[in-house]
Coordinates of C-alpha atoms in Angstrom, one line a residue:
M13 CA 0.1 -0.2 0.3
I14 CA 2.9 2.2 1.2
G15 CA 4.4 2.0 -2.4
L16 CA 0.6 3.0 -4.3
A17 CA 0.5 6.0 -1.8
R18 CA 4.0 7.3 -3.1
L19 CA 2.5 7.4 -6.7
P20 CA 1.3 11.4 -7.5
L21 CA -1.9 11.9 -6.9
G22 CA -2.5 12.9 -11.0
V23 CA -2.0 8.9 -11.2
L24 CA -4.0 7.1 -8.6
Y25 CA -6.8 8.9 -10.0
I26 CA -6.3 6.6 -12.9
V27 CA -6.6 3.9 -10.7
A28 CA -9.9 5.6 -9.6
E29 CA -11.1 4.9 -12.6
G30 CA -10.3 1.7 -12.8
L31 CA -12.4 1.6 -9.8
Y32 CA -15.1 3.1 -10.3
G33 CA -15.9 1.5 -13.5
L34 CA -15.6 -2.4 -11.3
M35 CA -17.7 -0.8 -8.3
A36 CA -20.4 0.9 -10.6
Y37 CA -20.4 -1.8 -13.9
V38 CA -19.2 -4.9 -12.9
I39 CA -19.7 -6.1 -9.2
R40 CA -22.0 -3.2 -8.2
Y41 CA -20.5 -2.6 -4.9
R42 CA -23.9 -2.8 -2.5
Q43 CA -25.8 -1.4 -5.4
K44 CA -28.7 -2.3 -3.6
V45 CA -28.6 -0.1 -0.7
V46 CA -27.1 2.7 -2.6
L47 CA -29.9 2.8 -5.0
E48 CA -32.5 1.9 -2.1
N49 CA -31.3 5.0 -0.1
L50 CA -31.1 7.3 -3.1
R51 CA -34.5 6.6 -4.2
N52 CA -36.4 7.4 -0.3
S53 CA -33.8 10.1 0.2
F54 CA -34.5 11.8 -2.9
P55 CA -38.7 10.6 -3.7
E56 CA -39.0 13.9 -6.1
K57 CA -36.3 12.7 -8.3
T58 CA -36.7 10.6 -11.5
E59 CA -35.2 7.5 -12.2
P60 CA -32.2 8.7 -14.1
Q61 CA -31.3 11.3 -12.3
I62 CA -30.9 9.0 -9.2
Q63 CA -29.0 7.0 -11.6
Q64 CA -26.6 9.3 -12.9
I65 CA -26.4 10.4 -8.1
R66 CA -25.7 6.7 -8.2
K67 CA -22.2 6.9 -11.5
D68 CA -21.3 10.2 -9.5
F69 CA -21.1 8.5 -6.3
Y70 CA -19.1 5.7 -7.5
R71 CA -17.2 8.1 -9.1
H72 CA -16.3 10.4 -5.9
F73 CA -16.4 7.4 -3.5
S74 CA -12.9 5.6 -6.0
Q75 CA -12.1 9.1 -5.8
V76 CA -12.0 8.9 -2.1
M77 CA -10.3 6.2 -2.0
V78 CA -7.2 7.0 -3.6
E79 CA -7.3 10.3 -1.9
I80 CA -7.3 8.3 1.5
L81 CA -4.3 5.8 0.6
K82 CA -2.4 8.4 -0.2
L83 CA -2.6 10.1 3.1
A84 CA -0.1 7.7 3.7
A85 CA 2.5 9.0 1.6
M86 CA 1.3 12.6 1.5
S87 CA 3.7 15.4 3.2
D88 CA 2.3 18.1 5.6
A89 CA 2.8 20.6 3.1
E90 CA 0.2 18.9 0.5
L91 CA -2.5 18.6 2.4
R92 CA -2.3 22.0 4.0
R93 CA -2.3 23.5 0.1
R94 CA -5.8 21.0 -0.9
V95 CA -7.5 21.7 2.5
T96 CA -8.4 24.8 3.3
I97 CA -10.6 25.5 6.7
R98 CA -12.8 28.4 6.9
N99 CA -13.8 30.2 9.9
P100 CA -10.7 28.4 12.4
E101 CA -11.7 31.1 14.8
L102 CA -14.3 29.3 15.6
L103 CA -12.4 26.7 17.7
A104 CA -9.1 29.0 18.3
E105 CA -11.1 31.2 20.6
P106 CA -12.3 28.5 22.7
F107 CA -9.1 26.9 23.3
K108 CA -7.6 30.2 24.3
A109 CA -9.8 29.4 27.1
G110 CA -8.5 26.4 27.9
R111 CA -12.3 24.6 26.9
T112 CA -13.0 21.6 24.7
V113 CA -14.9 22.1 21.2
L114 CA -17.5 18.8 20.2
A115 CA -17.2 18.9 16.2
L116 CA -19.6 17.1 14.4
G117 CA -18.6 15.7 11.3
S118 CA -19.8 13.2 9.1
H119 CA -19.3 11.0 6.1
A120 CA -19.4 13.9 3.8
G121 CA -16.6 14.9 0.8
N122 CA -13.3 13.5 2.4
W123 CA -13.7 12.7 6.1
E124 CA -10.6 10.9 6.4
W125 CA -8.9 14.3 5.9
I126 CA -10.6 16.2 8.2
L127 CA -8.7 15.0 11.8
P128 CA -4.7 15.4 9.8
S129 CA -5.8 18.4 8.3
G130 CA -6.9 20.1 12.0
A131 CA -4.3 18.5 13.5
L132 CA -2.0 20.6 11.3
E133 CA -3.7 23.8 12.0
F134 CA -4.6 23.6 15.9
P135 CA -1.3 21.1 16.4
G136 CA -1.7 19.1 19.4
K137 CA -5.1 19.8 20.1
A138 CA -6.9 17.9 17.5
Y139 CA -8.4 14.9 18.6
G140 CA -10.9 12.6 17.1
V141 CA -13.3 9.7 18.9
Y142 CA -13.5 6.3 16.6
K143 CA -14.5 2.6 16.2
P144 CA -11.9 0.6 16.6
L145 CA -11.9 -2.0 13.4
S146 CA -11.9 -6.4 14.6
N147 CA -9.3 -6.6 11.8
P148 CA -5.5 -5.7 13.2
F149 CA -4.1 -5.3 9.6
F150 CA -6.5 -2.0 8.1
E151 CA -7.2 -1.1 12.2
D152 CA -3.1 -0.1 12.2
F153 CA -3.3 1.5 8.9
L154 CA -6.3 4.0 9.7
Y155 CA -4.8 4.6 13.3
Q156 CA -1.2 5.4 11.5
L157 CA -3.5 7.0 8.9
R158 CA -5.6 9.1 10.8
T159 CA -2.7 10.4 13.8
R160 CA -0.1 11.0 10.5
S161 CA -0.1 15.1 11.7
G162 CA -0.1 14.6 14.9
A163 CA -4.2 13.9 15.6
H164 CA -5.0 12.2 18.8
L165 CA -7.3 9.4 19.2
I166 CA -10.4 8.8 21.5
P167 CA -12.2 5.1 21.2
M168 CA -15.6 5.5 21.0
R169 CA -16.1 4.0 25.1
D170 CA -13.3 5.9 26.3
T171 CA -15.0 9.2 25.1
L172 CA -16.7 10.0 28.5
R173 CA -14.0 9.3 30.3
D174 CA -11.6 11.3 28.4
L175 CA -13.3 14.8 28.6
V176 CA -13.5 14.6 32.5
K177 CA -9.7 13.7 32.3
R178 CA -9.0 16.9 29.6
R179 CA -11.9 19.0 30.9
T180 CA -9.9 21.9 31.0
E181 CA -7.2 21.4 28.4
G182 CA -8.4 23.9 24.6
R183 CA -8.6 21.1 21.9
A184 CA -11.4 19.7 19.4
M185 CA -12.6 16.5 20.3
S186 CA -14.2 15.6 16.5
M187 CA -17.3 12.9 16.4
L188 CA -18.5 11.5 13.1
T189 CA -22.5 11.5 14.2
D190 CA -24.6 10.6 10.9
Q191 CA -24.0 6.9 11.8
A192 CA -27.2 4.9 13.0
A193 CA -27.6 4.3 16.4
G194 CA -29.2 1.6 17.2
P195 CA -31.6 1.1 20.3
E196 CA -29.1 0.7 22.7
D197 CA -27.4 3.8 22.3
K198 CA -30.4 6.2 23.3
P199 CA -31.2 7.5 19.4
Y200 CA -32.1 10.6 18.9
W201 CA -35.1 10.4 16.0
T202 CA -36.3 12.9 13.5
T203 CA -36.8 13.3 9.5
F204 CA -33.9 13.4 7.8
L205 CA -34.0 12.8 4.0
N206 CA -37.5 12.8 4.2
Q207 CA -37.2 9.3 6.5
E208 CA -37.2 8.7 10.1
T209 CA -34.2 8.5 10.8
S210 CA -32.0 7.6 14.1
F211 CA -28.9 9.9 15.2
Y212 CA -26.6 9.5 18.0
S213 CA -27.7 11.7 21.0
S214 CA -24.3 12.3 22.8
A215 CA -23.2 15.4 21.4
D216 CA -26.6 17.0 23.4
R217 CA -25.5 15.0 26.8
L218 CA -21.7 15.9 26.8
A219 CA -22.4 19.4 25.9
G220 CA -24.9 19.5 28.8
Q221 CA -22.6 18.3 31.3
F222 CA -19.4 19.6 30.8
N223 CA -20.3 23.0 28.9
C224 CA -18.6 22.7 25.7
P225 CA -18.8 25.1 22.8
V226 CA -19.8 23.0 19.6
V227 CA -19.6 22.9 16.1
Y228 CA -20.6 21.4 12.7
V229 CA -17.6 20.2 10.3
N230 CA -18.5 19.7 6.7
I231 CA -15.1 19.0 3.9
Q232 CA -16.8 19.8 0.8
R233 CA -15.0 19.2 -2.3
V234 CA -14.1 22.4 -4.3
K235 CA -12.4 20.1 -7.1
R236 CA -10.6 16.4 -8.0
G237 CA -8.2 16.9 -5.0
Y238 CA -9.1 19.8 -3.0
Y239 CA -11.3 20.5 -0.7
E240 CA -13.0 23.4 2.1
L241 CA -13.2 22.3 5.7
V242 CA -16.4 24.4 6.8
I243 CA -16.9 25.0 10.6
L244 CA -19.9 26.2 12.1
P245 CA -21.2 27.3 14.8
L246 CA -23.9 25.6 16.9
H247 CA -23.8 26.1 20.6
D248 CA -21.2 28.7 22.4
G249 CA -21.2 26.3 25.7
N250 CA -22.8 28.7 27.6
T251 CA -26.1 29.0 27.2
P252 CA -28.1 26.0 28.9
L253 CA -29.0 23.4 26.9
D254 CA -32.5 21.7 27.8
K255 CA -31.4 17.4 28.1
D256 CA -34.3 16.6 26.6
A257 CA -34.7 18.5 23.7
F258 CA -31.5 17.3 21.3
A259 CA -31.4 20.9 19.9
L260 CA -27.7 20.4 19.0
T261 CA -28.6 16.5 17.1
E262 CA -31.4 18.2 15.6
A263 CA -29.2 21.5 14.5
F264 CA -26.4 18.8 13.0
A265 CA -29.2 17.3 11.2
R266 CA -30.8 20.1 9.2
H267 CA -26.8 21.1 8.5
L268 CA -26.3 17.7 6.8
E269 CA -29.4 17.2 5.0
R270 CA -28.9 20.4 4.0
D271 CA -25.7 20.4 2.4
I272 CA -26.6 16.3 1.0
Q273 CA -29.1 18.4 -1.0
A274 CA -26.7 20.4 -2.5
A275 CA -24.0 17.6 -3.8
P276 CA -25.7 14.3 -3.1
A277 CA -22.8 12.6 -4.8
N278 CA -20.8 13.3 -1.8
Y279 CA -22.1 11.8 1.0
L280 CA -21.4 7.3 2.0
W281 CA -24.3 6.2 0.1
T282 CA -23.2 2.2 0.5
H283 CA -24.2 2.9 4.9
R284 CA -27.2 1.2 5.8
R285 CA -27.7 4.3 7.3
W286 CA -31.6 3.5 7.8
K287 CA -31.4 0.1 9.4
H288 CA -33.0 0.9 12.2
K289 CA -36.4 1.4 12.8
R290 CA -38.5 3.3 15.3
V291 CA -40.6 1.7 17.7

């Protein structure tokens, strides 16, 4: 893999075109899931429009795959050149006051470039909450990629303990909040992309308990190989929160819904996002 990662990104995009053809037309990787997700999310679109989004998604996904691989050999200077951060002061100001900021992200754009880019912008202050993989090879590979710029990783089960331990340290705690939350996760339910959808609600609980500022993070593709990491405010960390209202999770859902509707092909449609049903 390291040998491939050393190839210029332009060459890797040629490889991505081969991956695109393989996934979209040969093995049709999770095509049933992709089409079901798209049809349910965009009932107003015609079938030709759905099929076009499907094709665009597979091309985007193939490019993201080689971009993630490239991280293994990409210089810090190149990563800085390829990712522009908008509104970094929304993190910098709380950091000066020794506050932990909850940064809520999703599987849109190139999500694996978020944490390394944040670590370059804010050295020593970028932490990511993650779920360790069962496969040792991929667990080690992704761990190395995600920490390559000095970021720190926190296993999901240790989130609360880590907040208690480092509650006075100025830093960002990145959380991918768009994953399907099961009944055991005490999910927040809302209508999202025309469907009843469960969301992890830990951001509301943690922000209320530890008075954390909260931001929404989206990494938007500007052109092939270049992204803009957009940071938007959700909560100042001072205003009291109603623990039963889940205002932050609802705000996250609305921001994400807007961004997906603006660029539907750039979301991860292979995920069984709506596998849980409300009871």
